[in-house]
PDB file of C-alpha atoms in Angstrom:
ATOM      1  CA  UNK A  18     -25.881 191.799 -93.213  1.00  0.00           C
ATOM      2  CA  UNK A  19     -25.001 188.158 -93.146  1.00  0.00           C
ATOM      3  CA  UNK A  20     -25.377 186.230 -89.931  1.00  0.00           C
ATOM      4  CA  UNK A  21     -25.315 182.569 -89.010  1.00  0.00           C
ATOM      5  CA  UNK A  22     -26.752 181.066 -85.841  1.00  0.00           C
ATOM      6  CA  UNK A  23     -26.088 177.664 -84.403  1.00  0.00           C
ATOM      7  CA  UNK A  24     -28.556 177.347 -81.528  1.00  0.00           C
ATOM      8  CA  UNK A  25     -26.854 174.397 -79.845  1.00  0.00           C
ATOM      9  CA  UNK A  26     -23.496 175.063 -78.200  1.00  0.00           C
ATOM     10  CA  UNK A  27     -22.972 171.464 -77.099  1.00  0.00           C
ATOM     11  CA  UNK A  28     -24.677 168.228 -78.087  1.00  0.00           C
ATOM     12  CA  UNK A  29     -24.086 164.744 -76.713  1.00  0.00           C
ATOM     13  CA  UNK A  30     -25.229 161.651 -78.561  1.00  0.00           C
ATOM     14  CA  UNK A  31     -24.556 157.957 -78.174  1.00  0.00           C
ATOM     15  CA  UNK A  32     -22.436 156.133 -80.681  1.00  0.00           C
ATOM     16  CA  UNK A  33     -24.657 154.696 -83.399  1.00  0.00           C
ATOM     17  CA  UNK A  34     -27.414 157.227 -82.823  1.00  0.00           C
ATOM     18  CA  UNK A  35     -28.571 159.696 -85.423  1.00  0.00           C
ATOM     19  CA  UNK A  36     -27.418 163.302 -85.368  1.00  0.00           C
ATOM     20  CA  UNK A  37     -28.841 166.623 -86.446  1.00  0.00           C
ATOM     21  CA  UNK A  38     -27.002 169.911 -85.955  1.00  0.00           C
ATOM     22  CA  UNK A  39     -28.987 173.053 -86.537  1.00  0.00           C
ATOM     23  CA  UNK A  40     -27.974 176.107 -88.510  1.00  0.00           C
ATOM     24  CA  UNK A  41     -29.973 179.203 -89.401  1.00  0.00           C
ATOM     25  CA  UNK A  42     -28.733 181.940 -91.690  1.00  0.00           C
ATOM     26  CA  UNK A  43     -29.795 185.469 -92.400  1.00  0.00           C
ATOM     27  CA  UNK A  44     -29.070 186.984 -95.763  1.00  0.00           C
ATOM     28  CA  UNK A  45     -31.138 188.726 -98.426  1.00  0.00           C
ATOM     29  CA  UNK A  46     -30.200 186.480-101.295  1.00  0.00           C
ATOM     30  CA  UNK A  47     -29.484 182.779-101.237  1.00  0.00           C
ATOM     31  CA  UNK A  48     -25.992 182.532 -99.828  1.00  0.00           C
ATOM     32  CA  UNK A  49     -23.416 179.901-100.309  1.00  0.00           C
ATOM     33  CA  UNK A  50     -23.651 177.621 -97.276  1.00  0.00           C
ATOM     34  CA  UNK A  51     -21.031 175.377 -95.744  1.00  0.00           C
ATOM     35  CA  UNK A  52     -20.432 172.980 -92.891  1.00  0.00           C
ATOM     36  CA  UNK A  53     -16.918 172.620 -91.482  1.00  0.00           C
ATOM     37  CA  UNK A  54     -15.547 170.283 -88.841  1.00  0.00           C
ATOM     38  CA  UNK A  55     -12.664 171.038 -86.495  1.00  0.00           C
ATOM     39  CA  UNK A  56     -10.886 168.432 -84.429  1.00  0.00           C
ATOM     40  CA  UNK A  57      -9.016 169.646 -81.329  1.00  0.00           C
ATOM     41  CA  UNK A  58      -5.902 171.635 -82.182  1.00  0.00           C
ATOM     42  CA  UNK A  59      -6.580 171.389 -85.894  1.00  0.00           C
ATOM     43  CA  UNK A  60      -7.728 173.620 -88.695  1.00  0.00           C
ATOM     44  CA  UNK A  61     -11.113 173.398 -90.333  1.00  0.00           C
ATOM     45  CA  UNK A  62     -12.110 170.750 -92.836  1.00  0.00           C
ATOM     46  CA  UNK A  63     -14.976 171.218 -95.267  1.00  0.00           C
ATOM     47  CA  UNK A  64     -17.737 168.629 -94.873  1.00  0.00           C
ATOM     48  CA  UNK A  65     -20.127 169.873 -97.560  1.00  0.00           C
ATOM     49  CA  UNK A  66     -21.393 172.939 -99.363  1.00  0.00           C
ATOM     50  CA  UNK A  67     -24.553 174.256-100.998  1.00  0.00           C
ATOM     51  CA  UNK A  68     -24.732 176.783-103.787  1.00  0.00           C
ATOM     52  CA  UNK A  69     -27.868 176.019-105.751  1.00  0.00           C
ATOM     53  CA  UNK A  70     -29.860 173.156-107.193  1.00  0.00           C
ATOM     54  CA  UNK A  71     -30.682 170.064-105.216  1.00  0.00           C
ATOM     55  CA  UNK A  72     -31.452 171.130-101.660  1.00  0.00           C
ATOM     56  CA  UNK A  73     -30.108 167.916-100.146  1.00  0.00           C
ATOM     57  CA  UNK A  74     -26.342 167.807-100.379  1.00  0.00           C
ATOM     58  CA  UNK A  75     -24.038 164.953 -99.573  1.00  0.00           C
ATOM     59  CA  UNK A  76     -20.676 165.424 -97.970  1.00  0.00           C
ATOM     60  CA  UNK A  77     -17.729 163.508 -96.710  1.00  0.00           C
ATOM     61  CA  UNK A  78     -17.741 161.084 -93.780  1.00  0.00           C
ATOM     62  CA  UNK A  79     -21.407 160.174 -94.323  1.00  0.00           C
ATOM     63  CA  UNK A  80     -22.789 163.635 -93.569  1.00  0.00           C
ATOM     64  CA  UNK A  81     -25.586 165.356 -95.437  1.00  0.00           C
ATOM     65  CA  UNK A  82     -27.355 168.685 -95.113  1.00  0.00           C
ATOM     66  CA  UNK A  83     -30.652 170.037 -96.304  1.00  0.00           C
ATOM     67  CA  UNK A  84     -31.222 173.611 -97.397  1.00  0.00           C
ATOM     68  CA  UNK A  85     -34.673 174.918 -96.511  1.00  0.00           C
ATOM     69  CA  UNK A  86     -35.271 178.403 -97.834  1.00  0.00           C
ATOM     70  CA  UNK A  87     -38.617 178.790 -96.044  1.00  0.00           C
ATOM     71  CA  UNK A  88     -36.945 178.173 -92.692  1.00  0.00           C
ATOM     72  CA  UNK A  89     -33.609 179.835 -93.529  1.00  0.00           C
ATOM     73  CA  UNK A  90     -31.972 176.660 -92.325  1.00  0.00           C
ATOM     74  CA  UNK A  91     -29.163 174.382 -93.385  1.00  0.00           C
ATOM     75  CA  UNK A  92     -29.117 171.538 -90.873  1.00  0.00           C
ATOM     76  CA  UNK A  93     -26.426 168.876 -90.851  1.00  0.00           C
ATOM     77  CA  UNK A  94     -27.378 165.235 -90.386  1.00  0.00           C
ATOM     78  CA  UNK A  95     -25.781 161.864 -90.035  1.00  0.00           C
ATOM     79  CA  UNK A  96     -27.781 158.644 -89.622  1.00  0.00           C
ATOM     80  CA  UNK A  97     -25.317 156.901 -87.317  1.00  0.00           C
ATOM     81  CA  UNK A  98     -22.450 158.645 -85.540  1.00  0.00           C
ATOM     82  CA  UNK A  99     -19.060 157.156 -84.803  1.00  0.00           C
ATOM     83  CA  UNK A 100     -16.780 158.009 -81.897  1.00  0.00           C
ATOM     84  CA  UNK A 101     -14.448 159.700 -84.391  1.00  0.00           C
ATOM     85  CA  UNK A 102     -17.152 162.266 -85.175  1.00  0.00           C
ATOM     86  CA  UNK A 103     -16.531 163.971 -81.837  1.00  0.00           C
ATOM     87  CA  UNK A 104     -15.388 167.464 -82.814  1.00  0.00           C
ATOM     88  CA  UNK A 105     -16.629 170.998 -83.200  1.00  0.00           C
ATOM     89  CA  UNK A 106     -18.861 171.768 -86.144  1.00  0.00           C
ATOM     90  CA  UNK A 107     -19.254 175.145 -87.780  1.00  0.00           C
ATOM     91  CA  UNK A 108     -21.892 176.330 -90.185  1.00  0.00           C
ATOM     92  CA  UNK A 109     -20.909 179.228 -92.438  1.00  0.00           C
ATOM     93  CA  UNK A 110     -22.376 181.387 -95.144  1.00  0.00           C
ATOM     94  CA  UNK A 111     -20.292 182.969 -97.855  1.00  0.00           C
ATOM     95  CA  UNK A 112     -20.529 185.821-100.316  1.00  0.00           C
ATOM     96  CA  UNK A 113     -18.176 186.665-103.126  1.00  0.00           C
ATOM     97  CA  UNK A 114     -16.605 190.136-103.094  1.00  0.00           C
ATOM     98  CA  UNK A 115     -14.015 191.006-105.742  1.00  0.00           C
ATOM     99  CA  UNK A 116     -13.686 187.281-106.333  1.00  0.00           C
ATOM    100  CA  UNK A 117     -12.811 186.668-102.716  1.00  0.00           C
ATOM    101  CA  UNK A 118     -15.035 184.407-100.651  1.00  0.00           C
ATOM    102  CA  UNK A 119     -15.929 186.090 -97.390  1.00  0.00           C
ATOM    103  CA  UNK A 120     -17.239 183.643 -94.831  1.00  0.00           C
ATOM    104  CA  UNK A 121     -19.425 184.352 -91.825  1.00  0.00           C
ATOM    105  CA  UNK A 122     -19.408 181.565 -89.257  1.00  0.00           C
ATOM    106  CA  UNK A 123     -21.819 180.441 -86.635  1.00  0.00           C
ATOM    107  CA  UNK A 124     -20.671 180.064 -83.055  1.00  0.00           C
ATOM    108  CA  UNK A 125     -20.027 176.368 -83.424  1.00  0.00           C
ATOM    109  CA  UNK A 126     -21.543 173.219 -81.923  1.00  0.00           C
ATOM    110  CA  UNK A 127     -19.347 170.907 -79.921  1.00  0.00           C
ATOM    111  CA  UNK A 128     -20.300 167.265 -80.414  1.00  0.00           C
ATOM    112  CA  UNK A 129     -19.553 164.669 -77.739  1.00  0.00           C
ATOM    113  CA  UNK A 130     -20.080 160.984 -78.421  1.00  0.00           C
ATOM    114  CA  UNK A 131     -20.984 158.609 -75.599  1.00  0.00           C
ATOM    115  CA  UNK A 132     -19.764 155.028 -76.014  1.00  0.00           C
TER     116      UNK A 132
ATOM    117  CA  UNK B  25      -3.905 171.513 -96.260  1.00  0.00           C
ATOM    118  CA  UNK B  26      -3.564 173.196 -99.686  1.00  0.00           C
ATOM    119  CA  UNK B  27       0.067 173.978 -98.961  1.00  0.00           C
ATOM    120  CA  UNK B  28      -0.612 176.501 -96.195  1.00  0.00           C
ATOM    121  CA  UNK B  29       1.944 177.034 -93.455  1.00  0.00           C
ATOM    122  CA  UNK B  30       1.438 179.377 -90.542  1.00  0.00           C
ATOM    123  CA  UNK B  31       4.247 180.606 -88.352  1.00  0.00           C
ATOM    124  CA  UNK B  32       4.733 180.707 -85.505  1.00  0.00           C
ATOM    125  CA  UNK B  33       2.298 178.073 -84.266  1.00  0.00           C
ATOM    126  CA  UNK B  34       2.371 179.422 -80.730  1.00  0.00           C
ATOM    127  CA  UNK B  35       3.417 182.785 -79.362  1.00  0.00           C
ATOM    128  CA  UNK B  36       3.236 184.593 -76.061  1.00  0.00           C
ATOM    129  CA  UNK B  37       3.789 188.323 -76.156  1.00  0.00           C
ATOM    130  CA  UNK B  38       3.422 191.314 -73.878  1.00  0.00           C
ATOM    131  CA  UNK B  39       0.784 193.989 -74.091  1.00  0.00           C
ATOM    132  CA  UNK B  40       1.847 196.886 -76.259  1.00  0.00           C
ATOM    133  CA  UNK B  41       4.355 195.019 -78.377  1.00  0.00           C
ATOM    134  CA  UNK B  42       3.972 194.570 -82.139  1.00  0.00           C
ATOM    135  CA  UNK B  43       3.458 191.033 -83.404  1.00  0.00           C
ATOM    136  CA  UNK B  44       3.556 189.654 -86.923  1.00  0.00           C
ATOM    137  CA  UNK B  45       2.066 186.360 -87.958  1.00  0.00           C
ATOM    138  CA  UNK B  46       2.999 184.795 -91.255  1.00  0.00           C
ATOM    139  CA  UNK B  47       0.961 182.742 -93.692  1.00  0.00           C
ATOM    140  CA  UNK B  48       2.830 181.048 -96.492  1.00  0.00           C
ATOM    141  CA  UNK B  49       1.299 179.136 -99.365  1.00  0.00           C
ATOM    142  CA  UNK B  50       3.022 177.157-102.042  1.00  0.00           C
ATOM    143  CA  UNK B  51       0.365 176.876-104.741  1.00  0.00           C
ATOM    144  CA  UNK B  52       0.117 180.393-106.116  1.00  0.00           C
ATOM    145  CA  UNK B  53      -3.435 181.033-104.917  1.00  0.00           C
ATOM    146  CA  UNK B  54      -4.758 184.515-105.480  1.00  0.00           C
ATOM    147  CA  UNK B  55      -7.084 184.881-102.494  1.00  0.00           C
ATOM    148  CA  UNK B  56      -5.871 184.731 -98.916  1.00  0.00           C
ATOM    149  CA  UNK B  57      -7.572 185.463 -95.592  1.00  0.00           C
ATOM    150  CA  UNK B  58      -6.938 185.941 -91.901  1.00  0.00           C
ATOM    151  CA  UNK B  59      -9.560 184.849 -89.383  1.00  0.00           C
ATOM    152  CA  UNK B  60      -9.552 184.782 -85.605  1.00  0.00           C
ATOM    153  CA  UNK B  61     -11.322 182.126 -83.573  1.00  0.00           C
ATOM    154  CA  UNK B  62     -12.736 182.832 -80.134  1.00  0.00           C
ATOM    155  CA  UNK B  63     -15.089 180.758 -77.976  1.00  0.00           C
ATOM    156  CA  UNK B  64     -18.698 181.683 -78.617  1.00  0.00           C
ATOM    157  CA  UNK B  65     -17.854 183.574 -81.799  1.00  0.00           C
ATOM    158  CA  UNK B  66     -16.770 180.950 -84.278  1.00  0.00           C
ATOM    159  CA  UNK B  67     -14.329 182.401 -86.783  1.00  0.00           C
ATOM    160  CA  UNK B  68     -14.396 186.060 -87.779  1.00  0.00           C
ATOM    161  CA  UNK B  69     -12.720 187.597 -90.793  1.00  0.00           C
ATOM    162  CA  UNK B  70      -9.976 190.123 -90.011  1.00  0.00           C
ATOM    163  CA  UNK B  71      -8.563 190.996 -93.438  1.00  0.00           C
ATOM    164  CA  UNK B  72      -8.343 189.411 -96.824  1.00  0.00           C
ATOM    165  CA  UNK B  73      -6.302 189.777 -99.985  1.00  0.00           C
ATOM    166  CA  UNK B  74      -7.324 189.419-103.608  1.00  0.00           C
ATOM    167  CA  UNK B  75      -3.849 189.828-105.031  1.00  0.00           C
ATOM    168  CA  UNK B  76      -0.393 191.191-104.418  1.00  0.00           C
ATOM    169  CA  UNK B  77      -0.730 194.540-102.650  1.00  0.00           C
ATOM    170  CA  UNK B  78      -4.536 194.250-102.831  1.00  0.00           C
ATOM    171  CA  UNK B  79      -6.120 193.864 -99.420  1.00  0.00           C
ATOM    172  CA  UNK B  80      -9.352 194.802 -97.713  1.00  0.00           C
ATOM    173  CA  UNK B  81     -10.871 194.807 -94.260  1.00  0.00           C
ATOM    174  CA  UNK B  82     -13.062 192.163 -92.752  1.00  0.00           C
ATOM    175  CA  UNK B  83     -15.498 192.453 -89.873  1.00  0.00           C
ATOM    176  CA  UNK B  84     -12.930 192.710 -87.024  1.00  0.00           C
ATOM    177  CA  UNK B  85     -10.038 194.635 -88.555  1.00  0.00           C
ATOM    178  CA  UNK B  86      -9.430 197.241 -85.815  1.00  0.00           C
ATOM    179  CA  UNK B  87      -5.935 196.888 -84.353  1.00  0.00           C
ATOM    180  CA  UNK B  88      -4.700 194.743 -87.240  1.00  0.00           C
ATOM    181  CA  UNK B  89      -2.895 195.450 -90.472  1.00  0.00           C
ATOM    182  CA  UNK B  90      -1.857 193.153 -93.290  1.00  0.00           C
ATOM    183  CA  UNK B  91       0.604 193.116 -96.108  1.00  0.00           C
ATOM    184  CA  UNK B  92       1.039 191.008 -99.198  1.00  0.00           C
ATOM    185  CA  UNK B  93       4.178 191.889-101.108  1.00  0.00           C
ATOM    186  CA  UNK B  94       4.328 188.575-102.943  1.00  0.00           C
ATOM    187  CA  UNK B  95       1.758 185.954-103.832  1.00  0.00           C
ATOM    188  CA  UNK B  96       2.916 183.324-101.410  1.00  0.00           C
ATOM    189  CA  UNK B  97       3.033 185.362 -98.202  1.00  0.00           C
ATOM    190  CA  UNK B  98       0.259 187.140 -96.315  1.00  0.00           C
ATOM    191  CA  UNK B  99       1.359 188.824 -93.098  1.00  0.00           C
ATOM    192  CA  UNK B 100      -0.885 189.850 -90.222  1.00  0.00           C
ATOM    193  CA  UNK B 101       0.462 192.492 -87.845  1.00  0.00           C
ATOM    194  CA  UNK B 102      -0.902 193.463 -84.473  1.00  0.00           C
ATOM    195  CA  UNK B 103       0.434 196.980 -84.217  1.00  0.00           C
ATOM    196  CA  UNK B 104       0.251 197.118 -80.405  1.00  0.00           C
ATOM    197  CA  UNK B 105      -0.983 193.862 -78.944  1.00  0.00           C
ATOM    198  CA  UNK B 106      -3.770 193.922 -76.375  1.00  0.00           C
ATOM    199  CA  UNK B 107      -5.194 191.172 -74.198  1.00  0.00           C
ATOM    200  CA  UNK B 108      -8.371 191.182 -76.303  1.00  0.00           C
ATOM    201  CA  UNK B 109      -6.277 189.947 -79.204  1.00  0.00           C
ATOM    202  CA  UNK B 110      -5.482 186.720 -77.403  1.00  0.00           C
ATOM    203  CA  UNK B 111      -6.955 184.238 -79.844  1.00  0.00           C
ATOM    204  CA  UNK B 112      -6.278 181.513 -82.339  1.00  0.00           C
ATOM    205  CA  UNK B 113      -5.545 182.935 -85.772  1.00  0.00           C
ATOM    206  CA  UNK B 114      -6.235 181.019 -88.946  1.00  0.00           C
ATOM    207  CA  UNK B 115      -4.999 181.749 -92.398  1.00  0.00           C
ATOM    208  CA  UNK B 116      -7.029 180.498 -95.343  1.00  0.00           C
ATOM    209  CA  UNK B 117      -6.966 180.437 -99.103  1.00  0.00           C
ATOM    210  CA  UNK B 118      -9.899 180.000-101.438  1.00  0.00           C
ATOM    211  CA  UNK B 119     -10.063 178.127-104.679  1.00  0.00           C
ATOM    212  CA  UNK B 120     -13.277 178.620-106.643  1.00  0.00           C
ATOM    213  CA  UNK B 121     -15.897 178.321-103.930  1.00  0.00           C
ATOM    214  CA  UNK B 122     -13.945 176.323-101.377  1.00  0.00           C
ATOM    215  CA  UNK B 123     -11.795 177.648 -98.533  1.00  0.00           C
ATOM    216  CA  UNK B 124      -8.828 175.762 -97.088  1.00  0.00           C
ATOM    217  CA  UNK B 125      -7.464 176.590 -93.669  1.00  0.00           C
ATOM    218  CA  UNK B 126      -4.048 176.448 -92.093  1.00  0.00           C
ATOM    219  CA  UNK B 127      -3.365 174.797 -88.745  1.00  0.00           C
ATOM    220  CA  UNK B 128      -3.684 178.007 -86.776  1.00  0.00           C
ATOM    221  CA  UNK B 129      -1.482 180.178 -84.570  1.00  0.00           C
ATOM    222  CA  UNK B 130      -2.282 180.407 -80.888  1.00  0.00           C
ATOM    223  CA  UNK B 131      -1.407 183.895 -79.658  1.00  0.00           C
ATOM    224  CA  UNK B 132      -1.463 184.851 -76.005  1.00  0.00           C
ATOM    225  CA  UNK B 133      -1.061 188.490 -74.993  1.00  0.00           C
ATOM    226  CA  UNK B 134      -0.086 188.915 -71.344  1.00  0.00           C
TER     227      UNK B 134
END
């Protein structure tokens, strides 16, 4: 069965510092992998996705993620965070059933930015 | 927001009462989904639809039913609300490999 683990519930970084959010997945085949961001009281916005090919994927807002099959990981990175990056971040894996995309989410990592 | 509207946005209801949440989309998407979001659990799939009158269960479907009588509307019904169903409910659609989410409905069962 699919599962996604985000080991860090809450991370605090200083503005301008680099960021790495961890994500580990469990699935027999290579899943589709996603990172979403959720601002308070809002829905989820897709940051980036990985399906195949280049293991380093670029997303919106300066984020990138690297797929590492050997570690079953898909960590999200940003070289320099901005105060507006404070939000909750969700990693997800997806499989296609009957054409529908079924997503399994991690527990989320809440990011706080110190000025 | 891919033309997704959820209603109501907030609701308080009593234990044992039926509740229906509505998801409306304006862009004729085939695939629609209901997720619930709870602290420590991320989002979990309740039910999904792959066409009019075609629905299937997700991982947390007990106590929920859905209906899709027309393309644009996907209804989620809590047959007899319980306090464990207090949650934020998100509707989503998918286009190719990307999912788009509504703004959510905060449901409190007292």
